[in-house]
Amino acid sequence: MNSTQLSKIAAAIVMSLLALIVIGKLTSFVYAPQTPDKPGFAVAVEEAHDTVAVEQAPQVDLAALMAVADVAKGQTVAKKCIACHTFEKGGKDKAGPNLYNVLNRELASNDGYKYSKAFVAKNAEGTKWGYEELFEFFKKPSAYIKGTAMGFGGIKKETQRADLIAYLRSLSENPAELPMAQ
Ligand code: HEC
C-alpha cells in the first residue's frame, strides 16, 4: 500500500464520518420530538365523554315531571276514564275497579272486583302501583300488562300522564310523597 492509497482511504473515512454527522443533524431536525402546548390526552378525555353521552339515552325525569304536574289538568285527563272507573272514596266498581287511593296500592287488590288473569298474575309478582308503574301503564296498558281487560289505548303525552298521576295522588287522605330527584 503506498501513501496515495493510504490518503485515499483516510479521505474516504473522513468523508463518511462527515456524512454521518450531516445525516444525524438532518434526521434529528426532522424527527425532533415536539412538546405540544397542551397534553394530547385532553382530546381523548373529550372523546370518552362523547361516548358516554351517546350511551345514556335521554331518560324521562319523572321526579321533575311530577314536581310541576297539575292536579286540575289531571282531573280533566281523567274524563277519559270515567266511563269505566269511579274515583271517589267508596265509589262503586264499573267495568274497571274504583280508583280512590290507587297510588302505591297493591296491583289488583280492590276487594270484590274480578280482575283479569293477566292482572292476577302480575299481582302474584308483588307489583304495586308506584309512580313509575302508573306512568308506564298509562302510556299503553296493553303493552305494560299483556292481556289486560282494560280497553284503553293509552296516553302518549308525558306531561298529561304526570298530571293524571298527580290527580290520582290527591285522591287520598294521606297523599304519598312525591318521587325524589335522582
Ligand atoms: C273501557 C274501560 C276502561 C277505561 C276507559 C279505562 N279503564 Fe282502567 N281499567 C279497566 C279495567 C277493566 C281494569 C281491570 C284490568 C284487568 O283486570 O285486566 C282497569 C284497571 C285499571 C287500573 C288498575 C287498578 C288496580 O286495582 O290494579 C288503573 C290504575 C286504571 N285502570 C286506571 C285508568 C285510568 C287512569 C284511565 C283513564 C286514563 C282508565 N283506567 C281508563 C277499564 C278501563
Coordinates of N, CA and C and ligand atoms in Angstrom, one line a residue:
M1 N 0.9 -1.2 0.0 CA 0.0 0.0 0.0 C 0.9 1.3 0.0
N2 N 0.7 2.1 -1.0 CA 1.6 3.3 -1.0 C 0.8 4.5 -0.3
S3 N 1.5 5.6 -0.2 CA 0.9 6.7 0.5 C -0.3 7.3 -0.1
T4 N -0.4 7.2 -1.5 CA -1.6 7.7 -2.2 C -2.8 6.9 -1.8
Q5 N -2.6 5.6 -1.8 CA -3.7 4.7 -1.4 C -4.1 5.0 0.1
L6 N -3.2 5.2 0.9 CA -3.5 5.5 2.3 C -4.3 6.7 2.5
S7 N -3.8 7.8 1.8 CA -4.5 9.1 1.9 C -5.9 9.0 1.3
K8 N -6.1 8.1 0.3 CA -7.4 7.9 -0.3 C -8.4 7.3 0.8
I9 N -7.8 6.3 1.5 CA -8.6 5.6 2.5 C -9.0 6.6 3.6
A10 N -7.9 7.3 4.0 CA -8.2 8.3 5.1 C -9.2 9.3 4.7
A11 N -9.2 9.8 3.4 CA -10.2 10.7 2.9 C -11.5 10.1 2.9
A12 N -11.6 8.8 2.5 CA -12.9 8.1 2.5 C -13.5 8.1 3.9
I13 N -12.6 7.7 4.9 CA -13.1 7.6 6.3 C -13.6 9.0 6.7
V14 N -12.9 10.0 6.5 CA -13.3 11.4 6.9 C -14.6 11.7 6.2
M15 N -14.7 11.4 4.9 CA -15.9 11.8 4.2 C -17.2 11.1 4.8
S16 N -17.0 9.7 5.1 CA -18.2 9.0 5.6 C -18.5 9.5 7.0
L17 N -17.5 9.9 7.8 CA -17.8 10.4 9.2 C -18.6 11.7 9.0
L18 N -18.1 12.6 8.1 CA -18.8 13.9 7.8 C -20.3 13.6 7.4
A19 N -20.4 12.6 6.5 CA -21.8 12.3 6.0 C -22.6 11.8 7.2
L20 N -22.1 11.0 8.1 CA -22.9 10.5 9.2 C -23.3 11.7 10.1
I21 N -22.4 12.6 10.3 CA -22.7 13.8 11.1 C -23.9 14.6 10.5
V22 N -23.7 14.8 9.2 CA -24.7 15.6 8.5 C -26.1 14.9 8.5
I23 N -26.1 13.6 8.2 CA -27.3 12.8 8.3 C -27.9 12.9 9.7
G24 N -27.1 12.7 10.7 CA -27.5 12.8 12.1 C -28.2 14.1 12.4
K25 N -27.6 15.2 11.9 CA -28.2 16.5 12.2 C -29.6 16.6 11.5
L26 N -29.6 16.2 10.2 CA -30.8 16.3 9.4 C -31.9 15.5 10.1
T27 N -31.6 14.2 10.4 CA -32.7 13.4 11.0 C -33.2 14.0 12.3
S28 N -32.3 14.4 13.1 CA -32.7 15.0 14.5 C -33.6 16.2 14.3
F29 N -33.4 16.9 13.2 CA -34.2 18.0 12.9 C -35.6 17.6 12.5
V30 N -35.6 16.6 11.6 CA -36.9 16.1 11.1 C -37.7 15.4 12.1
Y31 N -37.0 14.5 12.9 CA -37.8 13.7 13.9 C -37.8 14.3 15.3
A32 N -37.3 15.6 15.4 CA -37.2 16.2 16.8 C -38.6 16.0 17.5
P33 N -38.6 15.5 18.7 CA -39.8 15.4 19.5 C -40.4 16.8 19.7
Q34 N -41.6 17.0 19.4 CA -42.2 18.3 19.6 C -43.1 18.3 20.9
T35 N -42.8 19.1 21.8 CA -43.6 19.2 23.0 C -44.9 19.9 22.7
P36 N -46.1 19.3 22.8 CA -47.3 20.0 22.5 C -47.6 21.0 23.6
D37 N -48.4 22.1 23.2 CA -48.7 23.1 24.2 C -49.6 22.5 25.2
K38 N -50.6 21.7 24.8 CA -51.5 21.0 25.7 C -51.2 19.5 25.7
P39 N -51.4 18.8 26.8 CA -51.2 17.4 26.8 C -52.2 16.8 25.8
G40 N -51.7 15.8 25.0 CA -52.5 15.2 24.0 C -53.8 14.6 24.5
F41 N -53.8 14.1 25.7 CA -54.9 13.3 26.1 C -56.1 14.1 26.5
A42 N -56.0 15.4 26.5 CA -57.2 16.3 26.7 C -58.2 15.9 25.7
V43 N -57.8 15.7 24.5 CA -58.7 15.3 23.4 C -59.4 13.9 23.7
A44 N -58.5 13.0 24.2 CA -59.0 11.7 24.4 C -60.1 11.7 25.5
V45 N -60.0 12.6 26.5 CA -61.0 12.7 27.5 C -62.3 13.2 26.9
E46 N -62.2 14.1 26.0 CA -63.4 14.7 25.4 C -64.1 13.6 24.6
E47 N -63.3 12.7 23.9 CA -63.9 11.7 23.1 C -64.6 10.7 24.0
A48 N -64.0 10.4 25.2 CA -64.6 9.4 26.1 C -65.9 10.0 26.6
H49 N -65.9 11.3 26.8 CA -67.1 12.0 27.3 C -68.3 11.9 26.3
D50 N -67.9 12.1 25.0 CA -68.9 12.0 24.0 C -69.6 10.6 24.0
T51 N -68.7 9.6 24.1 CA -69.2 8.2 24.0 C -70.3 8.0 25.2
V52 N -69.9 8.5 26.3 CA -70.8 8.3 27.5 C -72.2 9.0 27.2
A53 N -72.1 10.2 26.6 CA -73.3 10.9 26.3 C -74.2 10.2 25.3
V54 N -73.6 9.5 24.4 CA -74.4 8.7 23.4 C -75.0 7.5 24.1
E55 N -74.3 6.8 25.0 CA -74.8 5.6 25.6 C -76.0 5.9 26.5
Q56 N -75.9 7.1 27.2 CA -77.0 7.4 28.1 C -78.2 8.1 27.3
A57 N -79.1 7.3 26.8 CA -80.2 7.8 26.0 C -81.0 8.7 27.0
P58 N -81.6 9.8 26.5 CA -82.3 10.7 27.3 C -83.4 9.9 28.1
Q59 N -83.4 10.0 29.4 CA -84.4 9.3 30.2 C -85.4 10.3 30.7
V60 N -86.6 9.7 30.9 CA -87.7 10.6 31.5 C -87.4 10.9 32.9
D61 N -87.4 12.2 33.3 CA -87.1 12.5 34.7 C -88.5 12.7 35.3
L62 N -89.0 11.5 35.9 CA -90.3 11.5 36.4 C -90.5 12.4 37.6
A63 N -89.4 12.5 38.4 CA -89.5 13.4 39.6 C -89.7 14.8 39.1
A64 N -89.0 15.2 38.1 CA -89.1 16.6 37.6 C -90.5 16.8 37.0
L65 N -91.0 15.8 36.3 CA -92.4 15.9 35.7 C -93.4 16.1 36.8
M66 N -93.3 15.2 37.9 CA -94.2 15.3 39.0 C -94.2 16.6 39.8
A67 N -93.0 17.1 39.8 CA -92.8 18.4 40.6 C -93.6 19.5 40.0
V68 N -93.9 19.5 38.7 CA -94.7 20.6 38.1 C -96.0 20.1 37.6
A69 N -96.4 18.8 37.9 CA -97.7 18.3 37.5 C -98.8 19.0 38.1
D70 N -100.0 19.1 37.4 CA -101.1 19.9 37.8 C -102.3 19.0 38.0
V71 N -102.8 19.0 39.3 CA -103.9 18.2 39.7 C -105.2 18.5 38.9
A72 N -105.5 19.8 38.7 CA -106.7 20.2 37.9 C -106.7 19.7 36.5
K73 N -105.5 19.8 35.9 CA -105.3 19.3 34.5 C -105.5 17.8 34.5
G74 N -105.0 17.2 35.5 CA -105.1 15.7 35.6 C -106.6 15.3 35.7
Q75 N -107.3 16.1 36.4 CA -108.8 15.7 36.6 C -109.5 15.8 35.2
T76 N -109.0 16.7 34.4 CA -109.6 16.8 33.0 C -109.2 15.6 32.2
V77 N -107.9 15.2 32.3 CA -107.5 14.0 31.6 C -108.3 12.8 32.1
A78 N -108.6 12.7 33.3 CA -109.3 11.6 33.9 C -110.7 11.4 33.4
K79 N -111.2 12.4 32.6 CA -112.5 12.3 32.0 C -112.5 11.1 31.0
K80 N -111.4 10.8 30.5 CA -111.3 9.7 29.6 C -111.5 8.3 30.3
C81 N -111.5 8.4 31.6 CA -111.6 7.1 32.4 C -112.9 6.9 33.0
I82 N -113.8 7.9 33.1 CA -115.0 7.8 33.9 C -116.0 6.9 33.3
A83 N -115.9 6.5 32.1 CA -116.8 5.5 31.5 C -116.6 4.2 32.3
C84 N -115.5 3.9 32.7 CA -115.2 2.6 33.4 C -114.7 2.7 34.8
H85 N -114.4 3.9 35.3 CA -113.9 4.0 36.7 C -114.6 5.1 37.5
T86 N -114.8 4.8 38.8 CA -115.1 5.9 39.7 C -113.9 6.3 40.5
F87 N -113.9 7.5 41.0 CA -112.7 8.0 41.7 C -112.9 8.3 43.1
E88 N -114.2 8.5 43.5 CA -114.4 8.9 44.9 C -114.3 7.8 45.9
K89 N -114.0 8.1 47.2 CA -113.9 7.1 48.2 C -115.2 6.3 48.3
G90 N -115.0 5.0 48.3 CA -116.2 4.1 48.4 C -117.0 4.0 47.1
G91 N -116.5 4.6 46.0 CA -117.2 4.6 44.7 C -117.3 3.2 44.2
K92 N -118.4 2.9 43.4 CA -118.6 1.5 43.0 C -117.7 1.2 41.9
D93 N -117.5 -0.1 41.7 CA -116.7 -0.6 40.6 C -117.6 -0.6 39.3
K94 N -117.1 -0.1 38.2 CA -117.8 -0.2 37.0 C -117.2 -1.3 36.1
A95 N -116.9 -1.0 34.9 CA -116.2 -2.0 34.1 C -114.8 -2.2 34.7
G96 N -114.3 -1.2 35.2 CA -113.0 -1.2 35.9 C -113.2 -0.9 37.4
P97 N -112.1 -1.2 38.2 CA -112.3 -1.0 39.7 C -112.2 0.4 40.1
N98 N -112.8 0.7 41.3 CA -112.7 2.1 41.8 C -111.2 2.5 42.0
L99 N -110.9 3.8 41.8 CA -109.5 4.2 41.7 C -109.1 5.1 42.9
Y100 N -110.0 5.2 43.9 CA -109.6 6.0 45.1 C -108.4 5.4 45.7
N101 N -107.4 6.3 46.0 CA -106.2 5.9 46.7 C -105.4 4.7 46.0
V102 N -105.4 4.8 44.7 CA -104.7 3.7 43.9 C -103.2 3.9 43.9
L103 N -102.7 5.1 44.1 CA -101.2 5.3 44.1 C -100.6 4.5 45.3
N104 N -99.6 3.7 45.0 CA -98.9 2.9 46.0 C -99.8 1.7 46.5
R105 N -101.0 1.5 45.9 CA -101.8 0.4 46.2 C -101.2 -0.9 45.5
E106 N -101.4 -2.0 46.2 CA -101.0 -3.2 45.5 C -101.9 -3.4 44.3
L107 N -101.2 -3.9 43.2 CA -101.9 -4.1 42.0 C -103.0 -5.2 42.1
A108 N -104.2 -4.9 41.5 CA -105.3 -5.8 41.5 C -105.7 -6.2 42.9
S109 N -105.8 -5.2 43.8 CA -106.1 -5.5 45.2 C -107.5 -5.0 45.7
N110 N -108.3 -4.5 44.7 CA -109.6 -4.0 45.1 C -110.6 -5.1 45.4
D111 N -110.9 -5.4 46.7 CA -111.7 -6.5 47.0 C -113.1 -6.4 46.3
G112 N -113.5 -7.5 45.8 CA -114.9 -7.5 45.2 C -114.8 -7.3 43.7
Y113 N -113.7 -6.8 43.2 CA -113.6 -6.6 41.8 C -112.9 -7.8 41.2
K114 N -113.5 -8.3 40.1 CA -112.9 -9.5 39.4 C -111.9 -9.1 38.3
Y115 N -110.6 -9.2 38.6 CA -109.6 -8.8 37.7 C -109.3 -9.9 36.7
S116 N -108.7 -9.5 35.6 CA -108.4 -10.5 34.5 C -107.2 -11.4 35.0
K117 N -107.0 -12.5 34.3 CA -105.9 -13.4 34.7 C -104.6 -12.7 34.6
A118 N -104.4 -11.8 33.6 CA -103.2 -11.1 33.4 C -102.9 -10.2 34.7
F119 N -103.9 -9.6 35.2 CA -103.7 -8.7 36.4 C -103.4 -9.6 37.6
V120 N -104.1 -10.7 37.8 CA -103.9 -11.6 38.9 C -102.5 -12.1 38.9
A121 N -102.0 -12.5 37.7 CA -100.6 -13.0 37.6 C -99.6 -11.9 38.0
K122 N -99.9 -10.7 37.5 CA -99.0 -9.6 37.9 C -99.0 -9.3 39.4
N123 N -100.2 -9.4 40.0 CA -100.3 -9.2 41.4 C -99.4 -10.3 42.1
A124 N -99.4 -11.5 41.6 CA -98.6 -12.6 42.2 C -97.1 -12.2 42.2
E125 N -96.7 -11.3 41.3 CA -95.3 -10.8 41.3 C -95.0 -9.8 42.4
G126 N -96.1 -9.4 43.1 CA -95.9 -8.4 44.2 C -95.8 -7.0 43.7
T127 N -96.3 -6.7 42.5 CA -96.2 -5.4 41.9 C -97.2 -4.4 42.6
K128 N -96.7 -3.2 42.9 CA -97.7 -2.2 43.4 C -97.6 -1.0 42.5
W129 N -98.7 -0.2 42.6 CA -98.8 0.9 41.6 C -98.0 2.2 42.1
G130 N -96.7 2.1 42.0 CA -95.9 3.3 42.3 C -96.0 4.3 41.1
Y131 N -95.3 5.4 41.2 CA -95.3 6.4 40.2 C -94.9 5.8 38.8
E132 N -93.7 5.1 38.8 CA -93.2 4.6 37.6 C -94.1 3.6 36.9
E133 N -94.7 2.8 37.7 CA -95.6 1.7 37.2 C -96.8 2.4 36.5
L134 N -97.5 3.3 37.2 CA -98.6 4.0 36.7 C -98.2 4.8 35.4
F135 N -97.1 5.4 35.4 CA -96.6 6.2 34.3 C -96.4 5.3 33.1
E136 N -95.9 4.1 33.3 CA -95.7 3.2 32.1 C -97.0 2.6 31.7
F137 N -97.8 2.2 32.7 CA -99.1 1.6 32.4 C -100.0 2.5 31.6
F138 N -100.1 3.8 31.9 CA -101.0 4.7 31.2 C -100.5 5.0 29.8
K139 N -99.2 4.8 29.6 CA -98.6 5.0 28.2 C -99.3 4.1 27.2
K140 N -99.4 2.8 27.6 CA -100.0 1.8 26.8 C -100.4 0.6 27.6
P141 N -101.6 0.6 28.2 CA -101.9 -0.5 29.1 C -101.7 -1.9 28.6
S142 N -102.0 -2.1 27.3 CA -101.9 -3.5 26.8 C -100.5 -3.9 26.6
A143 N -99.6 -2.9 26.5 CA -98.1 -3.3 26.4 C -97.6 -3.5 27.8
Y144 N -98.0 -2.8 28.8 CA -97.5 -2.9 30.1 C -97.9 -4.2 30.8
I145 N -99.2 -4.5 30.6 CA -99.7 -5.8 31.1 C -100.5 -6.5 30.0
K146 N -99.7 -7.4 29.3 CA -100.3 -8.1 28.2 C -101.5 -8.9 28.6
G147 N -102.6 -8.7 27.9 CA -103.8 -9.5 28.2 C -104.7 -8.8 29.2
T148 N -104.5 -7.5 29.5 CA -105.3 -6.8 30.5 C -106.7 -6.6 29.9
A149 N -107.7 -6.5 30.7 CA -109.1 -6.3 30.3 C -109.4 -4.8 30.1
M150 N -108.4 -4.0 30.5 CA -108.6 -2.5 30.3 C -108.5 -2.1 28.9
G151 N -109.7 -1.8 28.3 CA -109.7 -1.5 26.9 C -109.5 0.0 26.7
F152 N -108.2 0.4 26.9 CA -107.9 1.8 26.8 C -106.6 2.0 26.0
G153 N -106.5 2.7 25.0 CA -105.3 2.8 24.1 C -104.1 3.3 24.8
G154 N -104.3 4.4 25.7 CA -103.1 4.9 26.4 C -103.0 6.4 26.1
I155 N -102.1 7.0 26.8 CA -101.9 8.5 26.7 C -100.4 8.7 26.4
K156 N -100.2 9.3 25.2 CA -98.8 9.4 24.7 C -98.0 10.5 25.5
K157 N -98.7 11.6 25.8 CA -98.0 12.8 26.3 C -97.6 12.6 27.7
E158 N -96.3 12.7 28.0 CA -95.7 12.5 29.3 C -96.3 13.5 30.3
T159 N -96.5 14.7 29.9 CA -97.0 15.7 30.9 C -98.4 15.4 31.3
Q160 N -99.2 14.9 30.3 CA -100.6 14.5 30.7 C -100.6 13.3 31.6
R161 N -99.7 12.4 31.4 CA -99.7 11.2 32.3 C -99.3 11.7 33.7
A162 N -98.3 12.6 33.8 CA -97.9 13.1 35.1 C -99.0 13.9 35.8
D163 N -99.8 14.7 35.0 CA -100.9 15.4 35.6 C -102.0 14.4 36.1
L164 N -102.2 13.4 35.3 CA -103.2 12.4 35.7 C -102.8 11.7 37.1
I165 N -101.5 11.4 37.2 CA -101.0 10.7 38.4 C -101.1 11.7 39.6
A166 N -100.8 13.0 39.3 CA -100.9 14.0 40.4 C -102.4 14.0 40.9
Y167 N -103.3 13.9 40.0 CA -104.8 13.9 40.4 C -105.0 12.6 41.2
L168 N -104.6 11.4 40.7 CA -104.8 10.2 41.5 C -104.1 10.3 42.9
R169 N -103.0 10.9 42.9 CA -102.3 11.1 44.2 C -103.1 11.9 45.2
S170 N -103.8 12.9 44.6 CA -104.6 13.8 45.5 C -105.8 13.0 46.1
L171 N -106.2 11.9 45.5 CA -107.4 11.2 45.9 C -107.0 10.2 47.1
S172 N -106.6 10.8 48.2 CA -106.2 10.0 49.3 C -106.2 10.9 50.6
E173 N -106.5 10.3 51.7 CA -106.4 11.0 53.0 C -105.0 11.4 53.3
N174 N -104.1 10.6 52.8 CA -102.7 10.7 53.1 C -101.8 10.7 51.8
P175 N -101.9 11.7 51.0 CA -101.2 11.7 49.7 C -99.7 11.2 49.9
A176 N -99.3 10.3 49.0 CA -97.9 9.8 49.0 C -96.9 10.9 48.8
E177 N -95.7 10.7 49.3 CA -94.5 11.6 49.0 C -94.3 11.7 47.5
L178 N -93.9 12.8 47.0 CA -93.6 12.9 45.6 C -92.2 12.2 45.4
P179 N -92.0 11.7 44.1 CA -90.8 11.0 43.9 C -89.6 11.9 44.0
M180 N -88.5 11.4 44.6 CA -87.3 12.2 44.8 C -86.5 12.3 43.5
A181 N -85.9 13.5 43.2 CA -85.0 13.6 42.1 C -83.8 12.7 42.3
Q182 N -83.4 12.0 41.1 CA -82.3 11.1 41.2 C -81.0 11.8 41.4
Ligands
HEC1 C1 -113.0 0.8 28.6 C2 -112.9 0.8 30.1 C3 -111.7 1.4 30.7 C4 -111.2 2.7 30.5 C5 -111.7 3.8 29.5 C6 -110.2 2.9 31.5 N1 -110.0 1.7 32.2 FE1 -108.7 1.4 33.7 N2 -109.3 -0.5 34.0 C7 -110.3 -1.0 33.2 C8 -110.5 -2.5 33.6 C9 -111.4 -3.5 33.0 C10 -109.4 -2.7 34.5 C11 -109.1 -4.0 35.2 C12 -108.0 -4.6 34.3 C13 -107.8 -6.1 34.4 O1 -108.3 -6.8 35.3 O2 -107.1 -6.6 33.5 C14 -108.7 -1.4 34.7 C15 -107.7 -1.2 35.6 C16 -107.1 0.0 35.9 C17 -106.1 0.2 36.9 C18 -105.5 -0.9 37.9 C19 -106.3 -0.9 39.2 C20 -106.0 -1.9 40.2 O3 -106.8 -2.1 41.1 O4 -105.0 -2.6 40.0 C21 -105.8 1.5 36.9 C22 -104.8 2.3 37.8 C23 -106.6 2.1 35.9 N3 -107.4 1.1 35.3 C24 -106.6 3.5 35.6 C25 -107.3 4.0 34.5 C26 -107.2 5.4 34.1 C27 -106.4 6.5 34.8 C28 -108.0 5.5 33.0 C29 -108.1 6.8 32.1 C30 -107.0 7.4 31.6 C31 -108.6 4.3 32.7 N4 -108.1 3.3 33.6 C32 -109.4 4.0 31.6 C33 -111.2 -0.4 32.3 C34 -111.0 0.8 31.8

